[in-house]
mmCIF file of N, CA and C and ligand atoms in Angstrom:
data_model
loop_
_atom_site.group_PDB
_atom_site.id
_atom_site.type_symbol
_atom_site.label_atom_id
_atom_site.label_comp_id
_atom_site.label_asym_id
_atom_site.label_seq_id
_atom_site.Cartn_x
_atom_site.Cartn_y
_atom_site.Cartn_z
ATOM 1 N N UNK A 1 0.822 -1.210 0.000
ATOM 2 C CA UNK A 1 0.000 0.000 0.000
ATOM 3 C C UNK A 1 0.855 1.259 0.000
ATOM 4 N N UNK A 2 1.865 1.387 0.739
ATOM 5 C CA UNK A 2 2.979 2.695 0.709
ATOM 6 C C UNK A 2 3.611 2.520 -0.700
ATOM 7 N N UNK A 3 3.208 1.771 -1.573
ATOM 8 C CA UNK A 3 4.210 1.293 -2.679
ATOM 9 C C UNK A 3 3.009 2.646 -3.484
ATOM 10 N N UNK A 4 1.755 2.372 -3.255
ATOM 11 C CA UNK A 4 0.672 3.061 -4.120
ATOM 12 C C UNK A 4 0.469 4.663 -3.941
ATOM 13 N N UNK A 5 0.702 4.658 -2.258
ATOM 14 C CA UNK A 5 0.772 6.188 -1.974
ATOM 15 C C UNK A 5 2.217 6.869 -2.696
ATOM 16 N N UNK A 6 2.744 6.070 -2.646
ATOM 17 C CA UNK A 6 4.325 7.338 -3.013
ATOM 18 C C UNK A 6 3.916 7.228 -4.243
ATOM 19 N N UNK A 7 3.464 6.614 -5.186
ATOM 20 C CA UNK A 7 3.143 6.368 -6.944
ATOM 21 C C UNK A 7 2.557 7.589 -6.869
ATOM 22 N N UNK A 8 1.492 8.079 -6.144
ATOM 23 C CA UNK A 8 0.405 8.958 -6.065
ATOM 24 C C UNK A 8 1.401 10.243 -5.785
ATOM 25 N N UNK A 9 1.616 10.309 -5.266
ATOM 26 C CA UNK A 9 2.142 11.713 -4.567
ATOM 27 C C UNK A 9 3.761 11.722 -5.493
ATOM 28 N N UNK A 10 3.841 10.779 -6.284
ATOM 29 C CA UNK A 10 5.173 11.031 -7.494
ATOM 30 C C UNK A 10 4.223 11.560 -8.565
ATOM 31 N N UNK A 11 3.189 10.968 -8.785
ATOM 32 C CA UNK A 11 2.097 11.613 -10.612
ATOM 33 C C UNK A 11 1.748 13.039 -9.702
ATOM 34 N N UNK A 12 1.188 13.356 -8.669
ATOM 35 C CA UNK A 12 1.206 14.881 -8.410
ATOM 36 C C UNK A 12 2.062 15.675 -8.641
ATOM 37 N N UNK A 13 3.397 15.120 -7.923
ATOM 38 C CA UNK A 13 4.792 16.125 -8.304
ATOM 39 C C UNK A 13 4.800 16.303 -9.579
ATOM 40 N N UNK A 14 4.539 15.512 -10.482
ATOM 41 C CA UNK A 14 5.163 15.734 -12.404
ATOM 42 C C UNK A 14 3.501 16.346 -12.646
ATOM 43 N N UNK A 15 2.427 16.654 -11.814
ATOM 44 C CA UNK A 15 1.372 17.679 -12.443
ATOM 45 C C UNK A 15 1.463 18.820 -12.241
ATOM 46 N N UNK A 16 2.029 18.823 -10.957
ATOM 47 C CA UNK A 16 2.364 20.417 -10.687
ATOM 48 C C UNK A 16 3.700 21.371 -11.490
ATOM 49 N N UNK A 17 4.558 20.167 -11.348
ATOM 50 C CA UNK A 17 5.592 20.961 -12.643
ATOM 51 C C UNK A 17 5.148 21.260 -13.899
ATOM 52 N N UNK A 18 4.445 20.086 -14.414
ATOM 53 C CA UNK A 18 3.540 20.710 -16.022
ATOM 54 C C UNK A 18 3.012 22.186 -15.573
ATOM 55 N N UNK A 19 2.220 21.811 -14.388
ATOM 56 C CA UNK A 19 1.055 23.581 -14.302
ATOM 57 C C UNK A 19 2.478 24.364 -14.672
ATOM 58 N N UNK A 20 3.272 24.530 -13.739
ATOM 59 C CA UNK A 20 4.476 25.062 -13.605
ATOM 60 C C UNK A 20 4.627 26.173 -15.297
ATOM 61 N N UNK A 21 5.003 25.057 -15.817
ATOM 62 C CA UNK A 21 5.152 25.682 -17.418
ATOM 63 C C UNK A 21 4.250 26.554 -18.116
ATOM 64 N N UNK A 22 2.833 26.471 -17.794
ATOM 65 C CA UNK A 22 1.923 27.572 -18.392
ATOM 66 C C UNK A 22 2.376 28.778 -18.519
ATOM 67 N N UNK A 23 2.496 29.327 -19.620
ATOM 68 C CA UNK A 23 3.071 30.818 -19.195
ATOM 69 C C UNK A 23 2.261 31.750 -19.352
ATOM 70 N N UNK A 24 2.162 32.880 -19.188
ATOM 71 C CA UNK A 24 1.084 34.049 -18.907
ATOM 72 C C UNK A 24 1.645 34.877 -19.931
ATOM 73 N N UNK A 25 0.746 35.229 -20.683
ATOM 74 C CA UNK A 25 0.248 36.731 -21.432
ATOM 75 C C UNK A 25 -0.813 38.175 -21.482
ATOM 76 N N UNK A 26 -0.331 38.853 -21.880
ATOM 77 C CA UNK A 26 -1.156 39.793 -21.430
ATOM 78 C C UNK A 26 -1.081 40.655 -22.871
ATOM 79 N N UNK A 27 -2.314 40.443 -22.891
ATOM 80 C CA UNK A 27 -3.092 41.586 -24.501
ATOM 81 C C UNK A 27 -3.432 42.981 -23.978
ATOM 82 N N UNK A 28 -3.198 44.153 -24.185
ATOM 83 C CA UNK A 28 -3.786 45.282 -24.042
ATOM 84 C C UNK A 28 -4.558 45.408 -25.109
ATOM 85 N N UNK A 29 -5.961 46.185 -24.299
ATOM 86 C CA UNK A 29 -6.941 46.745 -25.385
ATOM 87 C C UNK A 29 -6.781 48.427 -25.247
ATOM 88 N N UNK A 30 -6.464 48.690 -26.501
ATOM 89 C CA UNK A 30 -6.416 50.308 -26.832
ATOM 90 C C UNK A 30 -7.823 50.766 -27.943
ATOM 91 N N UNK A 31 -8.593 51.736 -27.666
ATOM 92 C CA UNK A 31 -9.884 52.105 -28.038
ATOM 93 C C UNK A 31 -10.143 50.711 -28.550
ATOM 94 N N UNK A 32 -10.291 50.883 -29.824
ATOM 95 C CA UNK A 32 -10.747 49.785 -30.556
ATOM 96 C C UNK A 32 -10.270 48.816 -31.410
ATOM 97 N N UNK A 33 -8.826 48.686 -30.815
ATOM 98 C CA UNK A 33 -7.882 47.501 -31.649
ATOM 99 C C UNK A 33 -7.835 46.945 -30.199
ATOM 100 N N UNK A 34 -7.425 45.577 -30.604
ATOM 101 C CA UNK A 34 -5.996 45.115 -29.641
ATOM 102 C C UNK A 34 -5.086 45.041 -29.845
ATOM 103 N N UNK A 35 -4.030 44.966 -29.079
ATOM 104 C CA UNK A 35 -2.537 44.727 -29.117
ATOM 105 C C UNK A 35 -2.196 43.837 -29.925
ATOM 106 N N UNK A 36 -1.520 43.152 -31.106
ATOM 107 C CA UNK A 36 -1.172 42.055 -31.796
ATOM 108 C C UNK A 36 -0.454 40.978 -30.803
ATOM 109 N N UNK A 37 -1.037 40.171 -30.966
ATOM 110 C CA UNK A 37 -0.995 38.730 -30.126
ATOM 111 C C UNK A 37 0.391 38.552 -30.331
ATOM 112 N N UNK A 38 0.961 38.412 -29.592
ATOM 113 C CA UNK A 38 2.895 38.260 -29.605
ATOM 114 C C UNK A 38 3.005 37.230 -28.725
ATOM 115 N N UNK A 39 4.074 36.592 -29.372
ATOM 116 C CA UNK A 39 4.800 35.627 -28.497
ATOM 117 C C UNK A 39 4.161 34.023 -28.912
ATOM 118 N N UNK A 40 4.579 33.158 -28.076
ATOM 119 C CA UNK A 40 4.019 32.037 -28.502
ATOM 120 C C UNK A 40 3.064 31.494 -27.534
ATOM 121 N N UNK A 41 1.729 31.058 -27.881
ATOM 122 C CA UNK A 41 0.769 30.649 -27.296
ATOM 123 C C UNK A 41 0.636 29.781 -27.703
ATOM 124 N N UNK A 42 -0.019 28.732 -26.452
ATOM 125 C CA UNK A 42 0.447 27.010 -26.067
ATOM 126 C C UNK A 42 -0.703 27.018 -25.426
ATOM 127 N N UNK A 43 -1.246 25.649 -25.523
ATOM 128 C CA UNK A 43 -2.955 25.283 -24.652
ATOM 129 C C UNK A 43 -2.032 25.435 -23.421
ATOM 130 N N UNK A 44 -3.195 25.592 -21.911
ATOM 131 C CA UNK A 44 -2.347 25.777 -21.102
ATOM 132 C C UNK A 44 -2.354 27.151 -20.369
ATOM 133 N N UNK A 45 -2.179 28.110 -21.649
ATOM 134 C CA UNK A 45 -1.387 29.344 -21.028
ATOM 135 C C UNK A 45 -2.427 30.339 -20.746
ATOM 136 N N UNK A 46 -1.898 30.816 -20.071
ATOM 137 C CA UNK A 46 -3.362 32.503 -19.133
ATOM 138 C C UNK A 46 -2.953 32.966 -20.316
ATOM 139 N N UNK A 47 -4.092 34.080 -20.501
ATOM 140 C CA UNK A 47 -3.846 34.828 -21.457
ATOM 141 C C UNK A 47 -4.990 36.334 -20.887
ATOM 142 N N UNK A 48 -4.190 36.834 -20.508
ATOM 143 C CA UNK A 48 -5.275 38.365 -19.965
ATOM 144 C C UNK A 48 -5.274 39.457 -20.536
ATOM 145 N N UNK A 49 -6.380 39.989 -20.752
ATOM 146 C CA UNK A 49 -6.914 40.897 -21.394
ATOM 147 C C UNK A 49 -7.201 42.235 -20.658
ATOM 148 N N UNK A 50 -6.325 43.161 -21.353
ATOM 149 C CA UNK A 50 -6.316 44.147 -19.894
ATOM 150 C C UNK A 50 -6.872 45.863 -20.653
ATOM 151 N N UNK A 51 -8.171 45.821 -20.100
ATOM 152 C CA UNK A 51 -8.737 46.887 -21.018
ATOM 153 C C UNK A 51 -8.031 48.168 -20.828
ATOM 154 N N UNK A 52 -7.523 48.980 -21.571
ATOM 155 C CA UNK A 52 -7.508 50.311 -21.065
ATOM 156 C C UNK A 52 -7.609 51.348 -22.497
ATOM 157 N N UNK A 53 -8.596 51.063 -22.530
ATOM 158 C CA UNK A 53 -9.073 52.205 -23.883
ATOM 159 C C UNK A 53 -10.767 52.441 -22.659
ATOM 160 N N UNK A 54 -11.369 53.574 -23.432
ATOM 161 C CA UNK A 54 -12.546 54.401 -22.298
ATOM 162 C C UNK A 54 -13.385 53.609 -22.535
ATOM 163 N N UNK A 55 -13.920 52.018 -23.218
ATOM 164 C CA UNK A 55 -15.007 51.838 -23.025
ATOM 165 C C UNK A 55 -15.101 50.397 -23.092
ATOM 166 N N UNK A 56 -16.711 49.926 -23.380
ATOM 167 C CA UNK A 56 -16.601 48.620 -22.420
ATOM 168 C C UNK A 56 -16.322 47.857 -24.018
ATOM 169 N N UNK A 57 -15.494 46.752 -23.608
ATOM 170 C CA UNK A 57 -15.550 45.161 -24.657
ATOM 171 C C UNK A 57 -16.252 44.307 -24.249
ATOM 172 N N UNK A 58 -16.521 43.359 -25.020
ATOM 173 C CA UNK A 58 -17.007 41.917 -24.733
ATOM 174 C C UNK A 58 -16.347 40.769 -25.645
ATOM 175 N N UNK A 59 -14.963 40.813 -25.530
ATOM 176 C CA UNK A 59 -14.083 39.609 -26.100
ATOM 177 C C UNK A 59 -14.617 37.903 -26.077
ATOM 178 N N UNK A 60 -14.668 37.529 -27.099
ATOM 179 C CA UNK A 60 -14.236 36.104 -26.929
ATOM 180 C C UNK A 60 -13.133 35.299 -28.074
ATOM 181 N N UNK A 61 -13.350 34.508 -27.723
ATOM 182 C CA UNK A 61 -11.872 33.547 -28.307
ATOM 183 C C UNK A 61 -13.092 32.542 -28.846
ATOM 184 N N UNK A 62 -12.639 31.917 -30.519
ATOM 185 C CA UNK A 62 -12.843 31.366 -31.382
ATOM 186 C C UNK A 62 -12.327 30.049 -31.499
ATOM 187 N N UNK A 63 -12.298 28.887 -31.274
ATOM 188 C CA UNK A 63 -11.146 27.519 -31.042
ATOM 189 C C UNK A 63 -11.380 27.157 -32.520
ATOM 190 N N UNK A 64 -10.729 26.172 -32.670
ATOM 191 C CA UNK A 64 -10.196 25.982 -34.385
ATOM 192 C C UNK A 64 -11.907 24.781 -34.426
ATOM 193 N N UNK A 65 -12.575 23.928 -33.685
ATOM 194 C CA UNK A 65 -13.649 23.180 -33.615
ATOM 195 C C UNK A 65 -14.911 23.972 -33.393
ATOM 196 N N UNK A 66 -14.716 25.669 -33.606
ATOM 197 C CA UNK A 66 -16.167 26.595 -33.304
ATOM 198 C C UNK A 66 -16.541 26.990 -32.244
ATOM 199 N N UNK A 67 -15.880 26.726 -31.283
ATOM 200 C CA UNK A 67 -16.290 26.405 -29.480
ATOM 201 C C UNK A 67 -15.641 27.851 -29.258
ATOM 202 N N UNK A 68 -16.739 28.842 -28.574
ATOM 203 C CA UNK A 68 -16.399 29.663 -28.193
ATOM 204 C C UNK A 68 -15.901 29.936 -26.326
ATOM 205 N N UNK A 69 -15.187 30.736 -26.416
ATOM 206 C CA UNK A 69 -15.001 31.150 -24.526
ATOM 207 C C UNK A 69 -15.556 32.977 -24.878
ATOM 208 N N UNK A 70 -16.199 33.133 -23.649
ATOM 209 C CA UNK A 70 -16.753 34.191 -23.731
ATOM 210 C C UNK A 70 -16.229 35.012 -22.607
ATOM 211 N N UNK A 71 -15.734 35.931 -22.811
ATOM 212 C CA UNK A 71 -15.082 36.679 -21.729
ATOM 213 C C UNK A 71 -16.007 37.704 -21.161
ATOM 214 N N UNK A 72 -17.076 37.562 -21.562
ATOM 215 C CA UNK A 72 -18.148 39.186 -20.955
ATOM 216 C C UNK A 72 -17.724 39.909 -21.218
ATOM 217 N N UNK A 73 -18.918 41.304 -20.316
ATOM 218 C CA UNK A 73 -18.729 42.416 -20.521
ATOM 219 C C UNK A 73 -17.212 42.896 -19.908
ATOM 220 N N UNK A 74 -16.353 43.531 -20.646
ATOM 221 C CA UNK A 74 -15.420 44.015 -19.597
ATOM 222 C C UNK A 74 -15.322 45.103 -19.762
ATOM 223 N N UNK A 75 -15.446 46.203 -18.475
ATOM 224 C CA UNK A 75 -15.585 47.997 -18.486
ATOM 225 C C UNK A 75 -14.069 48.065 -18.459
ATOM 226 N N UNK A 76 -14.591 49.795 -18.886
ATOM 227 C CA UNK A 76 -12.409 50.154 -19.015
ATOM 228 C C UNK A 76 -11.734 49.797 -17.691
ATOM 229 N N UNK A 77 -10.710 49.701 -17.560
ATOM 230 C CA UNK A 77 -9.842 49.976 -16.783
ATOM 231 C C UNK A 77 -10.073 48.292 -15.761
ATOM 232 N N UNK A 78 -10.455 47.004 -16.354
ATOM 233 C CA UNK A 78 -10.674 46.114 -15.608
ATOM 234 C C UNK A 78 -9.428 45.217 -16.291
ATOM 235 N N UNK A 79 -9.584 43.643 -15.968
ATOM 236 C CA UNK A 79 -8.643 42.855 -16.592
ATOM 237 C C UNK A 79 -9.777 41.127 -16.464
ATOM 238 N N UNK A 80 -8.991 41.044 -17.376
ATOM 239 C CA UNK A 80 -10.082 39.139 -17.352
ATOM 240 C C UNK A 80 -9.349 38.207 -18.146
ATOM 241 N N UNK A 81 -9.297 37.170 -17.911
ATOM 242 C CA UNK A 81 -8.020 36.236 -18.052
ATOM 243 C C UNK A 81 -9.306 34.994 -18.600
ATOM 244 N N UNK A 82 -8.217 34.084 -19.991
ATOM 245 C CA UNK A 82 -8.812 32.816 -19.872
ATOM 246 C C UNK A 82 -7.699 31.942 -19.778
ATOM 247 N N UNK A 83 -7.822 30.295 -20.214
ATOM 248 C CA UNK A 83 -6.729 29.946 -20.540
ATOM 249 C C UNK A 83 -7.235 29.004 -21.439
ATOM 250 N N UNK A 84 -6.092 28.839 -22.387
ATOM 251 C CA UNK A 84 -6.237 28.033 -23.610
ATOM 252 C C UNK A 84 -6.313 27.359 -23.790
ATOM 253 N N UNK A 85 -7.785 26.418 -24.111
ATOM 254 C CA UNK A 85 -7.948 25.276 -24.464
ATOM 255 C C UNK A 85 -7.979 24.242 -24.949
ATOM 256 N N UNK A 86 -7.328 25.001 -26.578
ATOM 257 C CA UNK A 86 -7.231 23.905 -28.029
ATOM 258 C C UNK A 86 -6.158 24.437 -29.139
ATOM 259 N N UNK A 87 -5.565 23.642 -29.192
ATOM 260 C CA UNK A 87 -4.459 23.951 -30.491
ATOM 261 C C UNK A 87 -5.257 24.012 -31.458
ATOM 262 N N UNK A 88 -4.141 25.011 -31.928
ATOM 263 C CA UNK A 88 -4.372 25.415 -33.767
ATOM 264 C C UNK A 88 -4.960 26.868 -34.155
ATOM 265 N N UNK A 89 -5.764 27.575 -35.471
ATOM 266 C CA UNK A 89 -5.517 28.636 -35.456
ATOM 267 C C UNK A 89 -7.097 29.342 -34.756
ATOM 268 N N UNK A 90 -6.724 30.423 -34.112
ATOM 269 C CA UNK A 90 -7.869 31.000 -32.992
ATOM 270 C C UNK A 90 -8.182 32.158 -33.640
ATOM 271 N N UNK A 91 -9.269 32.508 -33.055
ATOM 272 C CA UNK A 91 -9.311 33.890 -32.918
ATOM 273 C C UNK A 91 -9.901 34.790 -31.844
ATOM 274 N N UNK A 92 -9.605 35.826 -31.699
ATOM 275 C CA UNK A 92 -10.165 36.781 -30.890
ATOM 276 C C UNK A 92 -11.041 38.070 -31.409
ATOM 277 N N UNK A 93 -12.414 38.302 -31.184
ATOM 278 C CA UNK A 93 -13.424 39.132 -32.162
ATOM 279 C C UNK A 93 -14.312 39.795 -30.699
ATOM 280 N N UNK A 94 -14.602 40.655 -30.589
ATOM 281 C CA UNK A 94 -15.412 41.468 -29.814
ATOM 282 C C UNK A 94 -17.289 41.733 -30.229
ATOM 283 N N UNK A 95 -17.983 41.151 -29.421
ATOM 284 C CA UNK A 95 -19.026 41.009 -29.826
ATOM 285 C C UNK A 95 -19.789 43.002 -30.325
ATOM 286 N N UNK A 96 -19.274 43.884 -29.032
ATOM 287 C CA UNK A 96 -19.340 45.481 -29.624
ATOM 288 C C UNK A 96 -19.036 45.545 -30.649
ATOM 289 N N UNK A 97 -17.348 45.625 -31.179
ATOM 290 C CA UNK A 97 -16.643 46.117 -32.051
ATOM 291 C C UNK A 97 -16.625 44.976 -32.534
ATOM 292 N N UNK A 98 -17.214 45.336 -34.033
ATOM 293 C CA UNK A 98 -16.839 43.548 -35.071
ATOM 294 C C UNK A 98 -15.739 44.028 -35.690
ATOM 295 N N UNK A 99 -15.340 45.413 -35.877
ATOM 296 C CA UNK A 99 -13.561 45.526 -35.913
ATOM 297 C C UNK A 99 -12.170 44.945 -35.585
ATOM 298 N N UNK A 100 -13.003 44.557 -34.043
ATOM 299 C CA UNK A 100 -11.427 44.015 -33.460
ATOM 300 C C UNK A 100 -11.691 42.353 -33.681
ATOM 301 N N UNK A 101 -10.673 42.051 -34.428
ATOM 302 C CA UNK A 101 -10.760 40.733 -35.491
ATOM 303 C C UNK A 101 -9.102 40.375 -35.364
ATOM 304 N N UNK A 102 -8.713 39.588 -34.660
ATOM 305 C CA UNK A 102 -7.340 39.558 -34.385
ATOM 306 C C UNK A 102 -7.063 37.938 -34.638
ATOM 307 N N UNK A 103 -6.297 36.996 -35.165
ATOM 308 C CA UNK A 103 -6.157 35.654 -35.449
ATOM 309 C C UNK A 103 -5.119 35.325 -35.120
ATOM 310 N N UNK A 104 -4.729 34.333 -34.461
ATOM 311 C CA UNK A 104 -3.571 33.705 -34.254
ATOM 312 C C UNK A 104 -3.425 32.195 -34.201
ATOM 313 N N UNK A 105 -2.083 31.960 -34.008
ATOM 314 C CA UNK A 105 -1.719 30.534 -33.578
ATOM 315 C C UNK A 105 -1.310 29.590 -31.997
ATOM 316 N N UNK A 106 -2.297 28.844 -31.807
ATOM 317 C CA UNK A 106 -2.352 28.199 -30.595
ATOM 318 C C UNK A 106 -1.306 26.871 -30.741
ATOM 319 N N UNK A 107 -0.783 26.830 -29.765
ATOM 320 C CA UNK A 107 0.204 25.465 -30.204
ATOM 321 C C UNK A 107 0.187 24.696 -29.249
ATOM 322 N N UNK A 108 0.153 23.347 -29.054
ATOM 323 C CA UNK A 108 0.212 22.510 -28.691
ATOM 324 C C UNK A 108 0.774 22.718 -27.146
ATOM 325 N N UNK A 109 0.517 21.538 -26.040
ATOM 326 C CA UNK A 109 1.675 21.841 -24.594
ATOM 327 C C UNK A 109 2.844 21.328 -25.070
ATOM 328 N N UNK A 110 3.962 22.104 -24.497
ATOM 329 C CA UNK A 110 4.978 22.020 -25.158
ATOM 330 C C UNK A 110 5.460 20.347 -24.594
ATOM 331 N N UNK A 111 5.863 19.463 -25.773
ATOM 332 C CA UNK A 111 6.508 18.212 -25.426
ATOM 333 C C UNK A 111 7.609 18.365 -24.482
ATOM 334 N N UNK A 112 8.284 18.679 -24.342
ATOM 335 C CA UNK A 112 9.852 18.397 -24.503
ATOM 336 C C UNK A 112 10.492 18.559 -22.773
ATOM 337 N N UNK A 113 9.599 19.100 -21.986
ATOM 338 C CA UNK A 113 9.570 19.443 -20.675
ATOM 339 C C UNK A 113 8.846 18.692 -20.047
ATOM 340 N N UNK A 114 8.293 17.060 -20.528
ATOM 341 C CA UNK A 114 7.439 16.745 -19.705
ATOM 342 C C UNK A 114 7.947 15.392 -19.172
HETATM 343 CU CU1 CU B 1 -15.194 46.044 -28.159
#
């Protein structure tokens, strides 16, 4: 039975190091663009949305299977975070502004650290 508990509490240690790796981003919203999605995004990773143009958004994210995440209303000067659910190419579109139309690439959890 101690053979099963340490098994257990060894697969926790190697889950918490995966969490470990998520890395965090942060999009600024200016009036009515956003910031161009930089860097590399990996399922996994926060990704926050940090309004500071004078008025309200309602962001969501597009997954490459149609499945939306809906970030609500967000007033100026707030912040709202999701995290990424599905590889491949995304997007981000504002239900207010059908302007802000921003696309990117979601990539996979990274192999090579696990
Ligand atoms: Cu908007």
């Amino acid at each position: 039975m101690a053979i099963f508990r340490s098994l257990g509490v060894a697969l926790l240690s190697v889950l918490a190091v995966c969490a470990a790796h998520a890395e965090e981003h942060t999009i600024v919203i200016h009036h009515m663009e956003i910031q161009s999605v930089g860097g590399t995004m990996r399922v996994g990773d926060v990704v926050t949305f940090d309004n500071q143009s004078d008025m309200a958004h309602n962001l969501y994210i597009t997954y490459p299977d149609g499945t939306v995440d809906n970030l609500d209303t967000q007033i100026p000067g707030t912040q709202k975070s999701l995290t990424l659910r599905q590889a491949g190419p995304a997007t981000i579109k504002c239900w207010i502004h059908p302007i802000i139309n921003a696309q990117f690439e979601i990539l996979p959890t990274e192999p090579s650290k696990h």
